[in-house]
Every structure is written in C-alpha cells, then in structure tokens.
mmCIF file of C-alpha atoms and ligand atoms in Angstrom:
data_model
loop_
_atom_site.group_PDB
_atom_site.id
_atom_site.type_symbol
_atom_site.label_atom_id
_atom_site.label_comp_id
_atom_site.label_asym_id
_atom_site.label_seq_id
_atom_site.Cartn_x
_atom_site.Cartn_y
_atom_site.Cartn_z
ATOM 1 C CA UNK X 1 10.253 12.957 -0.118
ATOM 2 C CA UNK X 2 10.191 9.250 0.768
ATOM 3 C CA UNK X 3 13.612 7.739 0.150
ATOM 4 C CA UNK X 4 14.758 4.147 0.198
ATOM 5 C CA UNK X 5 18.535 3.928 0.064
ATOM 6 C CA UNK X 6 20.582 0.806 -0.675
ATOM 7 C CA UNK X 7 18.136 -1.344 1.288
ATOM 8 C CA UNK X 8 19.081 -4.978 1.987
ATOM 9 C CA UNK X 9 16.440 -7.073 3.789
ATOM 10 C CA UNK X 10 16.474 -10.595 5.263
ATOM 11 C CA UNK X 11 13.816 -12.921 6.605
ATOM 12 C CA UNK X 12 15.503 -15.124 9.203
ATOM 13 C CA UNK X 13 18.935 -15.865 7.809
ATOM 14 C CA UNK X 14 17.972 -15.508 4.157
ATOM 15 C CA UNK X 15 18.618 -12.342 2.190
ATOM 16 C CA UNK X 16 15.428 -11.470 0.285
ATOM 17 C CA UNK X 17 16.086 -7.976 -1.054
ATOM 18 C CA UNK X 18 19.304 -6.443 -2.337
ATOM 19 C CA UNK X 19 20.204 -2.824 -2.899
ATOM 20 C CA UNK X 20 16.720 -1.370 -3.312
ATOM 21 C CA UNK X 21 16.609 2.361 -4.107
ATOM 22 C CA UNK X 22 13.463 4.456 -4.514
ATOM 23 C CA UNK X 23 12.741 8.186 -4.390
ATOM 24 C CA UNK X 24 9.066 9.058 -4.156
ATOM 25 C CA UNK X 25 7.975 12.689 -4.187
ATOM 26 C CA UNK X 26 4.581 13.993 -2.967
ATOM 27 C CA UNK X 27 1.832 13.184 -5.471
ATOM 28 C CA UNK X 28 4.016 10.755 -7.450
ATOM 29 C CA UNK X 29 3.013 7.212 -8.330
ATOM 30 C CA UNK X 30 5.684 4.494 -8.346
ATOM 31 C CA UNK X 31 4.548 1.115 -9.611
ATOM 32 C CA UNK X 32 6.353 -2.056 -8.590
ATOM 33 C CA UNK X 33 5.811 -5.112 -10.760
ATOM 34 C CA UNK X 34 7.528 -8.479 -10.545
ATOM 35 C CA UNK X 35 6.992 -12.231 -10.577
ATOM 36 C CA UNK X 36 5.454 -14.135 -7.653
ATOM 37 C CA UNK X 37 8.005 -14.523 -4.888
ATOM 38 C CA UNK X 38 10.263 -11.733 -6.156
ATOM 39 C CA UNK X 39 10.080 -9.815 -2.860
ATOM 40 C CA UNK X 40 7.352 -7.201 -3.392
ATOM 41 C CA UNK X 41 5.461 -7.911 -0.173
ATOM 42 C CA UNK X 42 8.794 -8.254 1.641
ATOM 43 C CA UNK X 43 9.623 -4.718 0.508
ATOM 44 C CA UNK X 44 6.212 -3.387 1.605
ATOM 45 C CA UNK X 45 6.537 -5.039 5.033
ATOM 46 C CA UNK X 46 10.119 -3.831 5.517
ATOM 47 C CA UNK X 47 9.112 -0.267 4.632
ATOM 48 C CA UNK X 48 6.256 -0.230 7.164
ATOM 49 C CA UNK X 49 8.546 -1.795 9.800
ATOM 50 C CA UNK X 50 7.179 -5.300 10.338
ATOM 51 C CA UNK X 51 9.612 -6.895 12.834
ATOM 52 C CA UNK X 52 9.957 -10.161 10.854
ATOM 53 C CA UNK X 53 11.682 -8.317 7.997
ATOM 54 C CA UNK X 54 15.222 -7.451 9.073
ATOM 55 C CA UNK X 55 16.958 -4.501 7.490
ATOM 56 C CA UNK X 56 20.600 -5.534 7.178
ATOM 57 C CA UNK X 57 21.892 -2.318 5.634
ATOM 58 C CA UNK X 58 20.404 0.767 4.030
ATOM 59 C CA UNK X 59 18.059 3.508 5.097
ATOM 60 C CA UNK X 60 14.412 4.555 4.900
ATOM 61 C CA UNK X 61 13.985 8.325 5.048
ATOM 62 C CA UNK X 62 10.690 10.183 5.370
ATOM 63 C CA UNK X 63 10.900 13.917 4.713
ATOM 64 C CA UNK X 64 14.537 14.014 5.764
ATOM 65 C CA UNK X 65 14.049 11.919 8.901
ATOM 66 C CA UNK X 66 15.682 8.502 9.188
ATOM 67 C CA UNK X 67 12.848 6.115 10.151
ATOM 68 C CA UNK X 68 14.761 2.877 9.479
ATOM 69 C CA UNK X 69 14.748 1.758 13.111
ATOM 70 C CA UNK X 70 11.443 3.067 14.457
ATOM 71 C CA UNK X 71 8.440 0.827 15.199
ATOM 72 C CA UNK X 72 5.498 0.392 12.843
ATOM 73 C CA UNK X 73 2.955 2.493 14.794
ATOM 74 C CA UNK X 74 5.357 5.454 14.854
ATOM 75 C CA UNK X 75 5.877 5.226 11.085
ATOM 76 C CA UNK X 76 2.109 5.288 10.700
ATOM 77 C CA UNK X 77 1.867 8.342 12.915
ATOM 78 C CA UNK X 78 4.505 10.056 10.779
ATOM 79 C CA UNK X 79 2.281 9.588 7.739
ATOM 80 C CA UNK X 80 3.196 6.220 6.210
ATOM 81 C CA UNK X 81 0.366 3.840 5.272
ATOM 82 C CA UNK X 82 0.290 0.231 4.098
ATOM 83 C CA UNK X 83 -2.651 -1.552 2.555
ATOM 84 C CA UNK X 84 -2.066 -5.287 2.911
ATOM 85 C CA UNK X 85 -2.102 -7.889 0.147
ATOM 86 C CA UNK X 86 -4.097 -10.069 2.547
ATOM 87 C CA UNK X 87 -6.029 -7.819 4.951
ATOM 88 C CA UNK X 88 -6.542 -9.574 8.281
ATOM 89 C CA UNK X 89 -9.910 -10.295 9.852
ATOM 90 C CA UNK X 90 -10.310 -9.087 13.443
ATOM 91 C CA UNK X 91 -13.408 -10.757 14.822
ATOM 92 C CA UNK X 92 -13.598 -8.800 18.067
ATOM 93 C CA UNK X 93 -13.323 -5.225 16.755
ATOM 94 C CA UNK X 94 -16.031 -3.225 15.011
ATOM 95 C CA UNK X 95 -14.763 -1.479 11.863
ATOM 96 C CA UNK X 96 -16.141 1.886 12.979
ATOM 97 C CA UNK X 97 -14.450 1.627 16.403
ATOM 98 C CA UNK X 98 -11.185 0.660 14.708
ATOM 99 C CA UNK X 99 -11.348 3.656 12.334
ATOM 100 C CA UNK X 100 -12.245 6.147 15.069
ATOM 101 C CA UNK X 101 -9.253 4.933 17.118
ATOM 102 C CA UNK X 102 -6.911 5.006 14.113
ATOM 103 C CA UNK X 103 -7.987 8.566 13.248
ATOM 104 C CA UNK X 104 -7.574 9.760 16.830
ATOM 105 C CA UNK X 105 -4.104 8.190 17.102
ATOM 106 C CA UNK X 106 -3.101 9.943 13.904
ATOM 107 C CA UNK X 107 -4.290 13.328 15.116
ATOM 108 C CA UNK X 108 -7.370 13.493 12.851
ATOM 109 C CA UNK X 109 -10.804 14.418 14.130
ATOM 110 C CA UNK X 110 -13.099 11.380 14.238
ATOM 111 C CA UNK X 111 -16.274 12.302 12.369
ATOM 112 C CA UNK X 112 -18.696 9.420 11.863
ATOM 113 C CA UNK X 113 -20.662 11.095 9.042
ATOM 114 C CA UNK X 114 -17.462 11.716 7.098
ATOM 115 C CA UNK X 115 -16.375 8.080 7.591
ATOM 116 C CA UNK X 116 -19.764 6.943 6.260
ATOM 117 C CA UNK X 117 -19.382 9.181 3.213
ATOM 118 C CA UNK X 118 -15.916 7.842 2.408
ATOM 119 C CA UNK X 119 -17.117 4.243 2.770
ATOM 120 C CA UNK X 120 -20.034 5.034 0.482
ATOM 121 C CA UNK X 121 -17.636 6.546 -2.057
ATOM 122 C CA UNK X 122 -15.845 3.181 -2.071
ATOM 123 C CA UNK X 123 -19.128 1.358 -2.687
ATOM 124 C CA UNK X 124 -19.440 0.145 0.912
ATOM 125 C CA UNK X 125 -22.723 0.740 2.722
ATOM 126 C CA UNK X 126 -22.914 1.879 6.334
ATOM 127 C CA UNK X 127 -23.540 -1.722 7.350
ATOM 128 C CA UNK X 128 -19.855 -2.560 6.798
ATOM 129 C CA UNK X 129 -18.880 -0.087 9.528
ATOM 130 C CA UNK X 130 -20.997 -1.993 12.040
ATOM 131 C CA UNK X 131 -19.357 -5.321 11.174
ATOM 132 C CA UNK X 132 -16.099 -6.512 12.720
ATOM 133 C CA UNK X 133 -12.915 -5.587 10.834
ATOM 134 C CA UNK X 134 -12.923 -7.472 7.524
ATOM 135 C CA UNK X 135 -14.908 -10.239 9.166
ATOM 136 C CA UNK X 136 -16.522 -12.247 6.373
ATOM 137 C CA UNK X 137 -15.872 -9.417 3.883
ATOM 138 C CA UNK X 138 -15.398 -10.654 0.317
ATOM 139 C CA UNK X 139 -11.940 -10.213 -1.231
ATOM 140 C CA UNK X 140 -12.993 -7.104 -3.147
ATOM 141 C CA UNK X 141 -14.776 -5.618 -0.118
ATOM 142 C CA UNK X 142 -11.627 -6.001 1.980
ATOM 143 C CA UNK X 143 -9.541 -4.186 -0.632
ATOM 144 C CA UNK X 144 -12.074 -1.361 -0.984
ATOM 145 C CA UNK X 145 -12.172 -0.952 2.807
ATOM 146 C CA UNK X 146 -8.346 -0.744 2.898
ATOM 147 C CA UNK X 147 -8.440 2.060 0.344
ATOM 148 C CA UNK X 148 -11.203 3.806 2.305
ATOM 149 C CA UNK X 149 -8.724 3.823 5.197
ATOM 150 C CA UNK X 150 -6.178 5.511 2.954
ATOM 151 C CA UNK X 151 -8.693 8.225 1.999
ATOM 152 C CA UNK X 152 -9.567 8.792 5.661
ATOM 153 C CA UNK X 153 -6.004 8.911 6.963
ATOM 154 C CA UNK X 154 -4.666 10.985 4.041
ATOM 155 C CA UNK X 155 -1.116 9.687 4.551
ATOM 156 C CA UNK X 156 1.965 11.461 3.241
ATOM 157 C CA UNK X 157 3.063 8.222 1.568
ATOM 158 C CA UNK X 158 1.089 5.041 0.934
ATOM 159 C CA UNK X 159 2.255 1.561 -0.028
ATOM 160 C CA UNK X 160 -0.505 -0.480 -1.682
ATOM 161 C CA UNK X 161 0.201 -4.204 -1.971
ATOM 162 C CA UNK X 162 -1.914 -5.574 -4.842
ATOM 163 C CA UNK X 163 -5.101 -3.576 -4.161
ATOM 164 C CA UNK X 164 -6.395 -4.734 -7.583
ATOM 165 C CA UNK X 165 -5.862 -8.476 -7.237
ATOM 166 C CA UNK X 166 -9.068 -10.494 -7.180
ATOM 167 C CA UNK X 167 -11.369 -7.502 -7.612
ATOM 168 C CA UNK X 168 -14.143 -7.132 -10.189
ATOM 169 C CA UNK X 169 -14.325 -4.385 -12.825
ATOM 170 C CA UNK X 170 -16.487 -2.075 -10.705
ATOM 171 C CA UNK X 171 -14.292 -2.506 -7.609
ATOM 172 C CA UNK X 172 -11.282 -1.719 -9.764
ATOM 173 C CA UNK X 173 -12.835 1.629 -10.658
ATOM 174 C CA UNK X 174 -13.405 2.430 -6.965
ATOM 175 C CA UNK X 175 -9.799 1.504 -6.201
ATOM 176 C CA UNK X 176 -8.350 3.485 -9.108
ATOM 177 C CA UNK X 177 -10.570 6.418 -8.041
ATOM 178 C CA UNK X 178 -9.126 6.329 -4.518
ATOM 179 C CA UNK X 179 -5.580 6.235 -5.924
ATOM 180 C CA UNK X 180 -6.267 9.210 -8.229
ATOM 181 C CA UNK X 181 -7.859 11.194 -5.396
ATOM 182 C CA UNK X 182 -4.944 10.514 -3.016
ATOM 183 C CA UNK X 183 -2.384 11.438 -5.659
ATOM 184 C CA UNK X 184 -4.162 14.712 -6.348
ATOM 185 C CA UNK X 185 -4.131 15.460 -2.606
ATOM 186 C CA UNK X 186 -0.349 15.034 -2.670
ATOM 187 C CA UNK X 187 0.063 11.530 -1.270
ATOM 188 C CA UNK X 188 3.056 9.764 -2.809
ATOM 189 C CA UNK X 189 2.086 6.189 -3.670
ATOM 190 C CA UNK X 190 4.033 2.965 -4.136
ATOM 191 C CA UNK X 191 1.644 0.605 -5.936
ATOM 192 C CA UNK X 192 2.470 -3.083 -6.159
ATOM 193 C CA UNK X 193 0.491 -4.727 -8.950
ATOM 194 C CA UNK X 194 0.536 -7.544 -11.493
ATOM 195 C CA UNK X 195 -1.757 -5.795 -13.960
ATOM 196 C CA UNK X 196 -1.497 -2.877 -16.355
ATOM 197 C CA UNK X 197 -5.323 -2.779 -16.230
ATOM 198 C CA UNK X 198 -5.408 -0.554 -13.125
ATOM 199 C CA UNK X 199 -2.730 1.705 -14.612
ATOM 200 C CA UNK X 200 -5.016 2.526 -17.554
ATOM 201 C CA UNK X 201 -7.331 4.190 -15.019
ATOM 202 C CA UNK X 202 -4.596 6.411 -13.553
ATOM 203 C CA UNK X 203 -4.958 9.969 -14.729
ATOM 204 C CA UNK X 204 -1.294 10.923 -14.698
ATOM 205 C CA UNK X 205 2.221 9.709 -15.483
ATOM 206 C CA UNK X 206 4.020 7.206 -13.294
ATOM 207 C CA UNK X 207 7.303 5.415 -12.767
ATOM 208 C CA UNK X 208 7.656 1.646 -13.094
ATOM 209 C CA UNK X 209 10.207 -0.526 -11.249
ATOM 210 C CA UNK X 210 10.600 -4.206 -12.027
ATOM 211 C CA UNK X 211 11.577 -6.345 -9.039
ATOM 212 C CA UNK X 212 12.907 -9.816 -9.776
ATOM 213 C CA UNK X 213 14.891 -12.126 -7.531
ATOM 214 C CA UNK X 214 14.977 -9.470 -4.810
ATOM 215 C CA UNK X 215 16.565 -6.779 -6.978
ATOM 216 C CA UNK X 216 15.281 -3.929 -9.107
ATOM 217 C CA UNK X 217 16.122 -5.121 -12.605
ATOM 218 C CA UNK X 218 14.553 -2.429 -14.774
ATOM 219 C CA UNK X 219 13.013 1.016 -14.454
ATOM 220 C CA UNK X 220 10.992 3.160 -16.806
ATOM 221 C CA UNK X 221 7.651 4.782 -17.558
ATOM 222 C CA UNK X 222 4.201 3.448 -18.496
ATOM 223 C CA UNK X 223 5.644 1.752 -21.604
ATOM 224 C CA UNK X 224 7.501 -0.679 -19.328
ATOM 225 C CA UNK X 225 4.221 -1.789 -17.700
ATOM 226 C CA UNK X 226 2.725 -2.364 -21.150
ATOM 227 C CA UNK X 227 5.738 -4.413 -22.166
ATOM 228 C CA UNK X 228 5.370 -6.602 -19.064
ATOM 229 C CA UNK X 229 1.653 -7.073 -19.777
ATOM 230 C CA UNK X 230 2.429 -8.199 -23.342
ATOM 231 C CA UNK X 231 5.653 -10.143 -22.883
ATOM 232 C CA UNK X 232 5.862 -11.113 -19.193
ATOM 233 C CA UNK X 233 9.112 -10.740 -17.282
ATOM 234 C CA UNK X 234 11.258 -12.830 -19.629
ATOM 235 C CA UNK X 235 13.943 -11.258 -21.790
HETATM 236 N N1 ATP O 1 8.160 -15.715 6.760
HETATM 237 C C1 ATP O 1 8.856 -16.191 5.731
HETATM 238 N N2 ATP O 1 9.751 -17.193 5.899
HETATM 239 C C2 ATP O 1 10.467 -17.674 4.853
HETATM 240 N N3 ATP O 1 10.364 -17.208 3.595
HETATM 241 C C3 ATP O 1 9.492 -16.224 3.375
HETATM 242 C C4 ATP O 1 8.695 -15.656 4.425
HETATM 243 N N4 ATP O 1 7.920 -14.700 3.889
HETATM 244 C C5 ATP O 1 8.214 -14.662 2.573
HETATM 245 N N5 ATP O 1 9.148 -15.579 2.269
HETATM 246 C C6 ATP O 1 9.705 -15.854 0.930
HETATM 247 O O1 ATP O 1 10.294 -14.663 0.421
HETATM 248 C C7 ATP O 1 10.123 -14.604 -0.993
HETATM 249 C C8 ATP O 1 9.474 -13.285 -1.357
HETATM 250 O O2 ATP O 1 8.128 -13.304 -0.922
HETATM 251 P P1 ATP O 1 7.130 -12.081 -1.149
HETATM 252 O O3 ATP O 1 5.902 -12.380 -0.376
HETATM 253 O O4 ATP O 1 7.846 -10.824 -0.826
HETATM 254 O O5 ATP O 1 6.864 -12.174 -2.712
HETATM 255 P P2 ATP O 1 5.922 -11.289 -3.641
HETATM 256 O O6 ATP O 1 6.803 -10.657 -4.671
HETATM 257 O O7 ATP O 1 5.083 -10.396 -2.811
HETATM 258 O O8 ATP O 1 5.024 -12.389 -4.367
HETATM 259 P P3 ATP O 1 3.445 -12.379 -4.820
HETATM 260 O O9 ATP O 1 3.412 -11.730 -6.180
HETATM 261 O O10 ATP O 1 3.116 -13.837 -4.918
HETATM 262 O O11 ATP O 1 2.661 -11.664 -3.766
HETATM 263 C C9 ATP O 1 9.293 -15.826 -1.373
HETATM 264 O O12 ATP O 1 10.163 -16.828 -1.872
HETATM 265 C C10 ATP O 1 8.644 -16.247 -0.068
HETATM 266 O O13 ATP O 1 8.386 -17.640 -0.017
HETATM 267 MG MG1 MG O 2 3.098 -10.226 -2.431
#
C-alpha cells in the first residue's frame, strides 16, 4: 500500500499543502482534481521527493517503509514513478540511452526490441527513440513518451500529473490504454486531471479527491468527477 499520512508541505516559507491523507492499494486508481494553483503538482513533487518541496510534518509510506526522507532516485528504485506535467527536454541525451539506463538502474533487463514495441503501442515510431529526450517533441508526444516509461518500468505506484492535458483524442486513447494496462498489472495510480473525459475511458471504478487551497475538500467516487465536470468547483 502507498500511504500519505497527515502531510503538510511548504515551498520556501509558505505552507502549500495541509493535512493530506491518501491510501492507495495495488491496482487502485485515485483521481485528484482541483482548481489551478490548488497544490496538485506540489503534492506530486513532494511525493516523489523533489528537494524544493519541504515536508513539514507527516509521512509517506511505501509498502510499510517510511520513505519520507529518502532522495528521489531511491524512491524511484523502490517502485515509485512520476510523469511530469511539463516533461523536460534534455538536448544531450538520446531517449533510447536514457531508457536503457533507467531500466538498468531499476533492476530491469534492457531489451531494445521490447522498448520499441512499447513505444509503438503508444503511437511513437522507432525514430523517437533515436531523438534526444523530449527534444522538439510535441506536447502530446511528450505525454505519450512519459506513459511509455511507466509501461516499461512497471512501477508499484505511479503519480501522473495531467497526462491528458493538451492531447488530442487519439493520444488520449493511448494514454487511457496505458493507465488501464498498468492498473491491470497491479500498479496503484494517482492521476491528476482536470477532465472527466479520460475517466470515461477507464475500465474500472476509482476514487476521487478534490484538492482546493492546499487541502482535500471532498472525496467520493466517479459521480464526484461528473459533478465537477458539470458544475466546476464552486458550491
Ligand atoms: N517554486 C515556487 N515558488 C513559489 N510558489 C510556488 C512555487 N511552485 C508553486 N508555487 C505556487 O504554489 C501553488 C500551487 O501550485 P501547483 O503547481 O501545485 O498548482 P496545481 O494545482 O498543480 O495547478 P495547475 O492545475 O495549474 O497545474 C501556486 O499558487 C503556485 O504559484
Ligand atoms: Mg499542476
């Protein structure tokens, strides 16, 4: 289980998140929705261990182990994965080299043919593997490549920060497909999104948490996501 307990997070001197609690079991999908600036990316970054996001109190527990204080690369090795809202471009590193290294570091066997197949499944030709990481990729291509990484690494728990923002209808299907496949393999997923559209493509039930002003204000099932889509976050 991936547990977030009474988490309070600051950036600099400013408290951005208060008393966040989440319990994600293997194969479960937890959706986080909330207005712009409500702290969703802050939560994602704090969970993966980005040093700018300071955990003031609370705990992050992965399968019984307290990982609150350990560095980002160790969290990754323990099976936590983050797909970024804004994937970075690395102009000096070939995507294939990056993936082979990432797989090796995470104890997976680096198999180029398998990587090609997974990229193809995400609608990305082999050519993307020969390009530098995200370099000149379109918005939708970047997001699909992030989700290809998730399929390759098969993490225990994945945090996806707006994988469906700015993507076209076909890309959305690829992304929803990757989420469904990971869930069925037992990955627990925290999905940050603004749209119920992607949730209509999810083949199973899910939990919804509404984050506003740095706090979880409401929790429920799929009906809560529909309500947000229809009525927004207002009362
Ligand atoms: N490095 C920083 N320094 C100061 N304030 C920051 C920093 N990073 C984020 N913030 C602020 O923290 C708040 C939460 O930002 P965050 O990126 O978590 O929002 P979000 O819910 O992901 O929004 P969006 O839906 O637009 O992606 C915002 O008011 C933002 O301006
Ligand atoms: Mg964000």
